[in-house]
Amino acid sequence: FLRFEGASITYREANARANRLADFLTREGVGRGDVVAVLSRNHPDVVIAMFAIVKIGAICGMLNFNQRGAVLEHSLGLIEPKVVLYQHDLLEALESVPAGCRPEKEFTFAELATLTARCSPLDRPVTDSIEVGSTAIYIFTSGTTGMPKVAQHKYSGMIYNGFLGGTLLFDETDVLMCPLPLFHVFAAYPILMSCIQSGAMMVM
């Protein structure tokens, strides 16, 4: 499924890891409609986090890792996340925002590797009851005309965008390169979802 810096993760492994994280988030009080923000450069942990969040009906808020200060504060204020998952070296981005604007719960991906180790790798029953018209992901505009705006992307959009893989006849022998950051709509949807629907591999 994923290849990053020479290491590979299978679809089975990624699903089990996403389920463990979904179980952990549920134990932390995250439920349907809650927002979990993700602040990270491209890494398999980001993809796994995205799927863990949507598996429990929560909303994945994809933060631009270039944002700092007032701009990041604005973005956090728009989506009001209950939890932030972040890459450890981006702590300085969070620290550029007043403490009162940050959620109470923040976890690095390194911490999550330990915290989720004993969580369930099984699929979450709640996933089957999520309506396709529900919001799945928040993706921000670039902010070229002022502060960034947030766009709501639904589960139906995730499914629809994956059909690109079928249209282009991708299959499990194909490899798709993802040069864009995963907070970018084209990376999060056509590239990633085409892999999911066709069984292709995504390289980051």
Short mmCIF file of C-alpha atoms in Angstrom, two decimals:
data_model
loop_
_atom_site.label_atom_id
_atom_site.label_comp_id
_atom_site.label_asym_id
_atom_site.label_seq_id
_atom_site.Cartn_x
_atom_site.Cartn_y
_atom_site.Cartn_z
CA PHE A 1 0.00 0.00 0.00
CA LEU A 2 2.59 2.60 1.10
CA ARG A 3 6.30 3.02 0.49
CA PHE A 4 8.32 5.66 2.29
CA GLU A 5 12.10 6.00 2.45
CA GLY A 6 12.61 2.39 1.42
CA ALA A 7 10.12 0.87 3.88
CA SER A 8 6.79 -0.65 2.84
CA ILE A 9 3.46 -1.10 4.60
CA THR A 10 0.85 -3.52 3.27
CA TYR A 11 -2.86 -2.78 3.12
CA ARG A 12 -3.43 -5.33 5.91
CA GLU A 13 -0.81 -3.72 8.16
CA ALA A 14 -2.10 -0.21 7.49
CA ASN A 15 -5.68 -1.23 8.28
CA ALA A 16 -4.66 -2.87 11.56
CA ARG A 17 -2.68 0.22 12.58
CA ALA A 18 -5.58 2.50 11.65
CA ASN A 19 -7.93 0.35 13.72
CA ARG A 20 -5.63 0.54 16.74
CA LEU A 21 -5.48 4.31 16.46
CA ALA A 22 -9.26 4.48 15.98
CA ASP A 23 -9.69 2.42 19.17
CA PHE A 24 -7.31 4.74 21.03
CA LEU A 25 -9.10 7.88 19.84
CA THR A 26 -12.43 6.40 20.92
CA ARG A 27 -10.99 5.73 24.38
CA GLU A 28 -9.86 9.38 24.44
CA GLY A 29 -13.43 10.51 23.93
CA VAL A 30 -13.38 11.20 20.20
CA GLY A 31 -16.70 10.41 18.57
CA ARG A 32 -18.79 11.07 15.52
CA GLY A 33 -18.54 14.66 14.32
CA ASP A 34 -15.54 15.52 16.51
CA VAL A 35 -12.51 16.99 14.78
CA VAL A 36 -9.02 15.52 15.04
CA ALA A 37 -6.36 17.76 13.52
CA VAL A 38 -3.29 16.32 11.80
CA LEU A 39 -0.12 18.41 11.58
CA SER A 40 2.66 16.59 9.78
CA ARG A 41 4.80 16.36 6.70
CA ASN A 42 4.11 13.42 4.39
CA HIS A 43 4.60 10.13 6.19
CA PRO A 44 2.69 6.81 6.40
CA ASP A 45 1.53 7.88 9.88
CA VAL A 46 -0.50 10.65 8.26
CA VAL A 47 -2.36 8.29 5.93
CA ILE A 48 -3.04 5.87 8.78
CA ALA A 49 -4.27 8.73 10.97
CA MET A 50 -6.63 9.94 8.24
CA PHE A 51 -8.27 6.54 7.96
CA ALA A 52 -8.38 5.98 11.72
CA ILE A 53 -10.24 9.25 12.18
CA VAL A 54 -12.82 8.68 9.47
CA LYS A 55 -13.36 5.06 10.56
CA ILE A 56 -15.04 6.34 13.74
CA GLY A 57 -17.07 9.05 12.04
CA ALA A 58 -14.84 11.86 13.25
CA ILE A 59 -13.53 14.60 10.95
CA CYS A 60 -9.88 14.78 9.93
CA GLY A 61 -8.60 18.35 9.90
CA MET A 62 -5.56 18.48 7.63
CA LEU A 63 -3.42 21.39 8.83
CA ASN A 64 -0.83 23.04 6.60
CA PHE A 65 2.51 22.38 8.31
CA ASN A 66 3.86 25.69 6.98
CA GLN A 67 1.43 27.73 9.05
CA ARG A 68 2.58 29.53 12.18
CA GLY A 69 1.25 32.13 14.60
CA ALA A 70 -1.93 33.99 13.69
CA VAL A 71 -2.54 31.92 10.56
CA LEU A 72 -2.36 28.60 12.39
CA GLU A 73 -4.42 30.05 15.23
CA HIS A 74 -7.05 31.05 12.67
CA SER A 75 -7.09 27.56 11.15
CA LEU A 76 -7.43 25.87 14.54
CA GLY A 77 -10.23 28.26 15.42
CA LEU A 78 -12.16 27.35 12.27
CA ILE A 79 -12.20 23.61 12.92
CA GLU A 80 -11.98 23.55 16.76
CA PRO A 81 -10.22 20.17 17.04
CA LYS A 82 -10.68 17.98 20.09
CA VAL A 83 -7.26 16.39 19.54
CA VAL A 84 -4.13 17.21 17.54
CA LEU A 85 -1.83 14.49 16.17
CA TYR A 86 1.51 15.87 15.06
CA GLN A 87 5.05 15.16 13.95
CA HIS A 88 7.39 15.77 16.90
CA ASP A 89 9.55 18.37 15.17
CA LEU A 90 6.47 20.49 14.44
CA LEU A 91 5.88 21.20 18.11
CA GLU A 92 7.33 24.65 17.46
CA ALA A 93 4.41 25.33 15.10
CA LEU A 94 1.91 24.54 17.85
CA GLU A 95 3.92 26.59 20.32
CA SER A 96 3.56 29.61 18.03
CA VAL A 97 -0.13 29.63 18.94
CA PRO A 98 -1.51 30.81 22.32
CA ALA A 99 -2.02 27.86 24.66
CA GLY A 100 -5.72 28.65 25.02
CA CYS A 101 -6.24 28.14 21.29
CA ARG A 102 -4.85 24.62 21.31
CA PRO A 103 -6.87 21.49 22.20
CA GLU A 104 -6.28 19.88 25.58
CA LYS A 105 -5.08 16.63 24.00
CA GLU A 106 -2.03 16.56 21.73
CA PHE A 107 -0.08 13.45 20.75
CA THR A 108 3.02 12.96 18.64
CA PHE A 109 3.08 10.03 16.24
CA ALA A 110 6.03 8.65 18.18
CA GLU A 111 3.92 8.62 21.35
CA LEU A 112 1.02 7.00 19.51
CA ALA A 113 3.18 4.06 18.44
CA THR A 114 3.42 3.11 22.13
CA LEU A 115 -0.03 4.25 23.24
CA THR A 116 -1.84 2.23 20.56
CA ALA A 117 0.22 -0.95 20.88
CA ARG A 118 -2.38 -2.71 23.06
CA CYS A 119 -5.43 -1.31 21.24
CA SER A 120 -7.67 -3.46 19.06
CA PRO A 121 -6.56 -4.10 15.45
CA LEU A 122 -10.11 -5.11 14.48
CA ASP A 123 -12.39 -3.06 12.25
CA ARG A 124 -14.64 -0.64 14.13
CA PRO A 125 -18.37 -1.56 14.02
CA VAL A 126 -19.34 2.14 13.93
CA THR A 127 -17.80 2.49 10.44
CA ASP A 128 -20.75 0.63 8.86
CA SER A 129 -23.23 3.19 10.18
CA ILE A 130 -21.52 6.34 8.89
CA GLU A 131 -23.57 8.12 6.24
CA VAL A 132 -21.74 8.94 2.98
CA GLY A 133 -23.07 12.49 3.15
CA SER A 134 -21.21 13.13 6.41
CA THR A 135 -18.12 15.34 6.50
CA ALA A 136 -14.92 13.29 6.49
CA ILE A 137 -12.06 15.74 5.97
CA TYR A 138 -11.41 19.45 6.34
CA ILE A 139 -8.91 20.81 3.84
CA PHE A 140 -7.79 24.43 3.83
CA THR A 141 -7.35 26.83 0.95
CA SER A 142 -3.93 28.38 0.49
CA GLY A 143 -4.98 31.74 1.91
CA THR A 144 -3.84 33.75 -1.12
CA THR A 145 -6.86 36.06 -0.77
CA GLY A 146 -6.69 36.50 3.00
CA MET A 147 -6.78 33.98 5.78
CA PRO A 148 -7.23 30.33 4.75
CA LYS A 149 -10.77 29.07 4.32
CA VAL A 150 -11.79 25.54 5.21
CA ALA A 151 -13.52 23.25 2.72
CA GLN A 152 -15.65 20.32 3.86
CA HIS A 153 -15.12 17.06 2.00
CA LYS A 154 -17.59 14.24 2.47
CA TYR A 155 -17.23 10.47 2.50
CA SER A 156 -19.01 10.37 -0.87
CA GLY A 157 -16.21 12.53 -2.29
CA MET A 158 -13.62 10.06 -1.06
CA ILE A 159 -15.42 7.27 -2.90
CA TYR A 160 -16.06 9.29 -6.05
CA ASN A 161 -12.45 10.47 -6.38
CA GLY A 162 -11.22 6.92 -6.11
CA PHE A 163 -12.92 6.10 -9.39
CA LEU A 164 -10.06 7.86 -11.16
CA GLY A 165 -8.05 4.72 -10.52
CA GLY A 166 -10.64 2.64 -12.33
CA THR A 167 -10.92 5.12 -15.17
CA LEU A 168 -7.16 4.98 -15.75
CA LEU A 169 -7.18 1.19 -15.27
CA PHE A 170 -4.82 1.17 -12.29
CA ASP A 171 -4.32 -2.15 -10.54
CA GLU A 172 -2.12 -3.69 -7.84
CA THR A 173 0.90 -3.67 -10.15
CA ASP A 174 0.88 0.14 -10.46
CA VAL A 175 2.80 2.67 -8.38
CA LEU A 176 1.58 6.23 -7.87
CA MET A 177 3.99 8.92 -6.74
CA CYS A 178 2.55 11.49 -4.34
CA PRO A 179 4.77 14.61 -4.55
CA LEU A 180 2.15 16.85 -2.95
CA PRO A 181 1.65 17.36 0.80
CA LEU A 182 -1.30 15.36 2.10
CA PHE A 183 -3.04 18.53 3.27
CA HIS A 184 -3.46 19.28 -0.46
CA VAL A 185 -6.79 18.16 -1.91
CA PHE A 186 -5.28 16.42 -4.94
CA ALA A 187 -2.99 14.32 -2.74
CA ALA A 188 -5.70 13.46 -0.22
CA TYR A 189 -8.28 12.52 -2.82
CA PRO A 190 -7.43 11.47 -6.40
CA ILE A 191 -3.97 10.05 -5.63
CA LEU A 192 -4.62 8.34 -2.30
CA MET A 193 -8.16 7.19 -3.05
CA SER A 194 -7.19 5.87 -6.49
CA CYS A 195 -4.69 3.63 -4.74
CA ILE A 196 -7.30 2.43 -2.26
CA GLN A 197 -9.85 1.56 -4.93
CA SER A 198 -7.40 -0.08 -7.33
CA GLY A 199 -4.98 -1.77 -4.93
CA ALA A 200 -2.06 0.24 -6.29
CA MET A 201 0.89 1.40 -4.21
CA MET A 202 1.51 5.02 -3.19
CA VAL A 203 5.07 6.28 -2.80
CA MET A 204 5.68 9.38 -0.70
#
